[in-house]
C-alpha positions as YAML, in Angstrom:
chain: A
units: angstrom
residues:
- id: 1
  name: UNK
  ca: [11.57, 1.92, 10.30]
- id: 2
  name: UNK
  ca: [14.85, 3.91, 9.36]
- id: 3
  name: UNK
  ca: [12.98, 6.77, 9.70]
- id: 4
  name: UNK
  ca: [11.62, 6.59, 13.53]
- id: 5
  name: UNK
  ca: [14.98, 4.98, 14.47]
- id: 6
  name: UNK
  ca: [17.09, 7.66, 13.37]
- id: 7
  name: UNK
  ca: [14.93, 10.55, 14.33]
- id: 8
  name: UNK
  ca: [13.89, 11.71, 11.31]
- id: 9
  name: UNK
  ca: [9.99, 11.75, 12.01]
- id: 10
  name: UNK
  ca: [10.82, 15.04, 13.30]
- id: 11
  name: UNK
  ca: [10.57, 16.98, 9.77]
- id: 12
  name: UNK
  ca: [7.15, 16.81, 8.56]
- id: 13
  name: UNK
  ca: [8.95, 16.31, 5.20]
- id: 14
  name: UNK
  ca: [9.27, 12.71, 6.45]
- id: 15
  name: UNK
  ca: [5.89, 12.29, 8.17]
- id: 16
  name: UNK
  ca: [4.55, 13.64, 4.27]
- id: 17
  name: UNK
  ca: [6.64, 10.91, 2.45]
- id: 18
  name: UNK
  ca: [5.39, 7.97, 4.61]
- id: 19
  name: UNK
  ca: [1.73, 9.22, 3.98]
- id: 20
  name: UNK
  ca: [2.57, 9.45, 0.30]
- id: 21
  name: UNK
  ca: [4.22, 5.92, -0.03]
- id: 22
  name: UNK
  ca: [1.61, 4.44, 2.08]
- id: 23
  name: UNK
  ca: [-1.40, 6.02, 0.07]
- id: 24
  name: UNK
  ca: [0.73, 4.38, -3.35]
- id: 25
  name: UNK
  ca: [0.28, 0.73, -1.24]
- id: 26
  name: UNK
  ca: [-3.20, 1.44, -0.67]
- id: 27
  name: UNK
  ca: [-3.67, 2.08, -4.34]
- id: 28
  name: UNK
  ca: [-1.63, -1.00, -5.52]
- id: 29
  name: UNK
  ca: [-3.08, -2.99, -3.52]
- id: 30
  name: UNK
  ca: [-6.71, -2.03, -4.60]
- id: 31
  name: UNK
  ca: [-5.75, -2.19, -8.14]
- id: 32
  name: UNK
  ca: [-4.83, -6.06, -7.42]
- id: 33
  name: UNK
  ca: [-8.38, -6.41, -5.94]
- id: 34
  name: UNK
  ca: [-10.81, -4.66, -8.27]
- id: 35
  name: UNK
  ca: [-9.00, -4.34, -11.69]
- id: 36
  name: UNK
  ca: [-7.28, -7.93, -11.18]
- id: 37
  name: UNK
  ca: [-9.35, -9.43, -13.93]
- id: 38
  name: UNK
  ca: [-7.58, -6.35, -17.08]
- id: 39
  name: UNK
  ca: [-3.83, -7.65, -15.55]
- id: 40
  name: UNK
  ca: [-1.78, -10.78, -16.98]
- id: 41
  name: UNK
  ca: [-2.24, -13.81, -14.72]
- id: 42
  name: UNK
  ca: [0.67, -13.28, -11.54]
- id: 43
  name: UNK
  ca: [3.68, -14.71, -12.04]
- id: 44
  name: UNK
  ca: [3.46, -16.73, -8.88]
- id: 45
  name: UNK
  ca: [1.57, -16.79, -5.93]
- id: 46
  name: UNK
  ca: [4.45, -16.85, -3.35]
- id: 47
  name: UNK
  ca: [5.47, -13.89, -5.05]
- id: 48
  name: UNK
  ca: [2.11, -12.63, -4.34]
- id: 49
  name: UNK
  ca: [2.43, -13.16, -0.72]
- id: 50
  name: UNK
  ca: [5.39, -11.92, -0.26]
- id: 51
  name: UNK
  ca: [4.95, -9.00, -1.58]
- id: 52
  name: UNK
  ca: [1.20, -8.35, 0.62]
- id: 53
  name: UNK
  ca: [3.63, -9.26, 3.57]
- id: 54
  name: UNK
  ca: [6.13, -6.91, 2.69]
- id: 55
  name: UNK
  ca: [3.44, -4.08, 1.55]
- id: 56
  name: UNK
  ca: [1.56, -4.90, 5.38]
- id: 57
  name: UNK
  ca: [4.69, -4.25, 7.07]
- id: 58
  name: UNK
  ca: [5.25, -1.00, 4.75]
- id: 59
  name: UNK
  ca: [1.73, 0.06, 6.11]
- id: 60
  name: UNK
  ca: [2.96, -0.36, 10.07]
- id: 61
  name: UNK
  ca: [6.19, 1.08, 9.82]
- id: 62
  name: UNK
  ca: [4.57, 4.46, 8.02]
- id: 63
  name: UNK
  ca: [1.83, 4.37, 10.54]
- id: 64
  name: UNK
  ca: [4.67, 4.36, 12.72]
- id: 65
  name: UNK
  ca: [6.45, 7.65, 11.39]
- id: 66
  name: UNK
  ca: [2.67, 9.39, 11.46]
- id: 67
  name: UNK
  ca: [2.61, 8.45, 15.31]
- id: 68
  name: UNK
  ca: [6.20, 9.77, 16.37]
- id: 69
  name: UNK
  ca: [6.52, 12.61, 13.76]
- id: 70
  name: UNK
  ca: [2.37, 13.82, 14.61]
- id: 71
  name: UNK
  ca: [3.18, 13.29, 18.41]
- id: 72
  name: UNK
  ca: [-0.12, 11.03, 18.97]
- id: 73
  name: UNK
  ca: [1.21, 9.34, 21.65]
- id: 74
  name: UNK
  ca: [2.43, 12.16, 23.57]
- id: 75
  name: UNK
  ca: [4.73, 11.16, 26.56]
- id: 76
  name: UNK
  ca: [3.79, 7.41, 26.28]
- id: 77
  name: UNK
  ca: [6.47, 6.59, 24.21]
- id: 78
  name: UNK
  ca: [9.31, 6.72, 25.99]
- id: 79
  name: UNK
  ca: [12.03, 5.41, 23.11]
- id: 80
  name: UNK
  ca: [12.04, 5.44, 18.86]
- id: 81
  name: UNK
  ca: [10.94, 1.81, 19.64]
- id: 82
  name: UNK
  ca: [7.78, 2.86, 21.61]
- id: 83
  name: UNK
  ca: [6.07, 4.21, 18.10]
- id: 84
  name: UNK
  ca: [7.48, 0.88, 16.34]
- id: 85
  name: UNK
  ca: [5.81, -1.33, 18.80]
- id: 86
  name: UNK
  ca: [2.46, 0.40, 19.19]
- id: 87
  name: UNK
  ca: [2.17, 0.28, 15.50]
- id: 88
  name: UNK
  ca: [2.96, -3.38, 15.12]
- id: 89
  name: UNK
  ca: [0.46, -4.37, 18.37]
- id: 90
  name: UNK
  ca: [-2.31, -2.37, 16.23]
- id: 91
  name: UNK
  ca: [-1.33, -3.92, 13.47]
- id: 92
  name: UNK
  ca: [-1.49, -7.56, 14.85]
- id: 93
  name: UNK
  ca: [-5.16, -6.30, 15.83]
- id: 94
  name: UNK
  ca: [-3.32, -7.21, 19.63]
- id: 95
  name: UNK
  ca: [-4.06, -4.00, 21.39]
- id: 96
  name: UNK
  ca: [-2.32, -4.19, 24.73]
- id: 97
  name: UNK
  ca: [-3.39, -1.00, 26.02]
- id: 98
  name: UNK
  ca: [-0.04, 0.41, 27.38]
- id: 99
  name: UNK
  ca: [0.47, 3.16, 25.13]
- id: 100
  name: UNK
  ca: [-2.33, 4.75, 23.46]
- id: 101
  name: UNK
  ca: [-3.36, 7.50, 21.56]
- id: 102
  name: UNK
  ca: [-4.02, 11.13, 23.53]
- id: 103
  name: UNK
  ca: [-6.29, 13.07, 21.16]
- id: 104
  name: UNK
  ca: [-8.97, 12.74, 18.84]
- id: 105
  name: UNK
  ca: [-6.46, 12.76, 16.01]
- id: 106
  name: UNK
  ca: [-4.35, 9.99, 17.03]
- id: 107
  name: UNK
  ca: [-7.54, 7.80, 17.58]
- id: 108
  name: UNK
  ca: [-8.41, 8.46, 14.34]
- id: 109
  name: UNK
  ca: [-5.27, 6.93, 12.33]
- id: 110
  name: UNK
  ca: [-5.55, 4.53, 15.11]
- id: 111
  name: UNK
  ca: [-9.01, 3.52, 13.34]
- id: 112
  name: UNK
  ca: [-8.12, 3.73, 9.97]
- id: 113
  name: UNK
  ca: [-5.06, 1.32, 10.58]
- id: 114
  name: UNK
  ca: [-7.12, -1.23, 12.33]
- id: 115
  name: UNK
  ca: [-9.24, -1.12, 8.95]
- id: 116
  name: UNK
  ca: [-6.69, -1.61, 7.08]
- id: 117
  name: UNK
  ca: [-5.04, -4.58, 9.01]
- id: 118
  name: UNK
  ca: [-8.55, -5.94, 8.47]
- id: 119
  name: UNK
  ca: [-8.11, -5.74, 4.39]
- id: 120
  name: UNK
  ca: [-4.78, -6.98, 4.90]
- id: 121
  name: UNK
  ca: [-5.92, -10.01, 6.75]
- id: 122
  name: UNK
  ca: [-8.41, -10.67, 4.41]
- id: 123
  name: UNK
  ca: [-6.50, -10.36, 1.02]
- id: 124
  name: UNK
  ca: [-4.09, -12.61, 2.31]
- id: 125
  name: UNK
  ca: [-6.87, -15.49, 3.42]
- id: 126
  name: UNK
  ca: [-8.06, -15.14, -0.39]
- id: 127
  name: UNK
  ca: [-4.60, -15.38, -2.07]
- id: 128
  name: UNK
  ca: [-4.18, -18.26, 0.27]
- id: 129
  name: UNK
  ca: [-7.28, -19.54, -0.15]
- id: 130
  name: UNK
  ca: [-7.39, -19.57, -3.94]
- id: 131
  name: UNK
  ca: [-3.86, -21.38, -3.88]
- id: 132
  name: UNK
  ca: [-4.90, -24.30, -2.05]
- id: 133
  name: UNK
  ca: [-8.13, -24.28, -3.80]
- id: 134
  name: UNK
  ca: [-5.97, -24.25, -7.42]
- id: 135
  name: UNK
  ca: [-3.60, -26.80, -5.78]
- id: 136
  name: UNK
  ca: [-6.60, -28.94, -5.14]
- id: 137
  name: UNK
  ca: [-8.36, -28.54, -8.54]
- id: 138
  name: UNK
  ca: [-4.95, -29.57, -10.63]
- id: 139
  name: UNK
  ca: [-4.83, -32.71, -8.45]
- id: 140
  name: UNK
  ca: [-8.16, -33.98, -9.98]
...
């Protein structure tokens, strides 16, 4: 968020390190979904959510950065904000339709952050899924 806010999304530098860090979420998060089963059970589950919360909101505010410092909205986005808020409505899987992407590029990260949201959504479901289903299977 620092990043679009103070106007650094202008050196590609920037727009390179919020790719990198979000491709390291993507692969932590993966690793918690298909090589769960080699790790030490999780210290807690609220720590669990918190930290898929915290690691979704990573994913928006980077998609953010790629949409100011690529340009993808083009004159759309008035403000710093403007790139904020169209990530977070994409990420809610909201979709107003104000601002959207003007070329084939910008669709495309636009696409690949919906599908994300999607795994997001998901992984938190079964974390909070298999809580209450834990919760109910020590009260029997």
């Amino acid at each position: 968020m620092y990043f679009v806010l103070s106007g650094l999304y202008r050196y590609k530098i920037t727009v390179v390190l919020s790719a990198f860090l979000m491709l390291e979420t993507i692969c932590y998060v993966s690793s918690l979904i298909f090589v769960a089963d080699m790790f030490v059970k999780p210290r807690s589950c609220r720590r669990n959510i918190l930290m898929l919360f915290l690691n979704y909101l990573e994913i928006s505010f980077c998609f953010a950065v790629i949409y100011a410092g690529l340009n993808l909205l083009g004159n759309q986005a008035k403000s710093n904000i403007d790139y904020i808020y169209f990530s977070v409505v994409t990420s809610t899987t909201i979709g107003y339709g104000d601002i959207h992407p003007i070329n084939d590029l910008g669709k495309i990260f636009v696409c690949i952050q919906a599908v994300m949201v999607v795994a997001f959504i998901v992984l938190f479901l079964n974390f909070f899924g298999s809580k209450v289903e834990t919760l109910e299977n020590e009260k029997e």
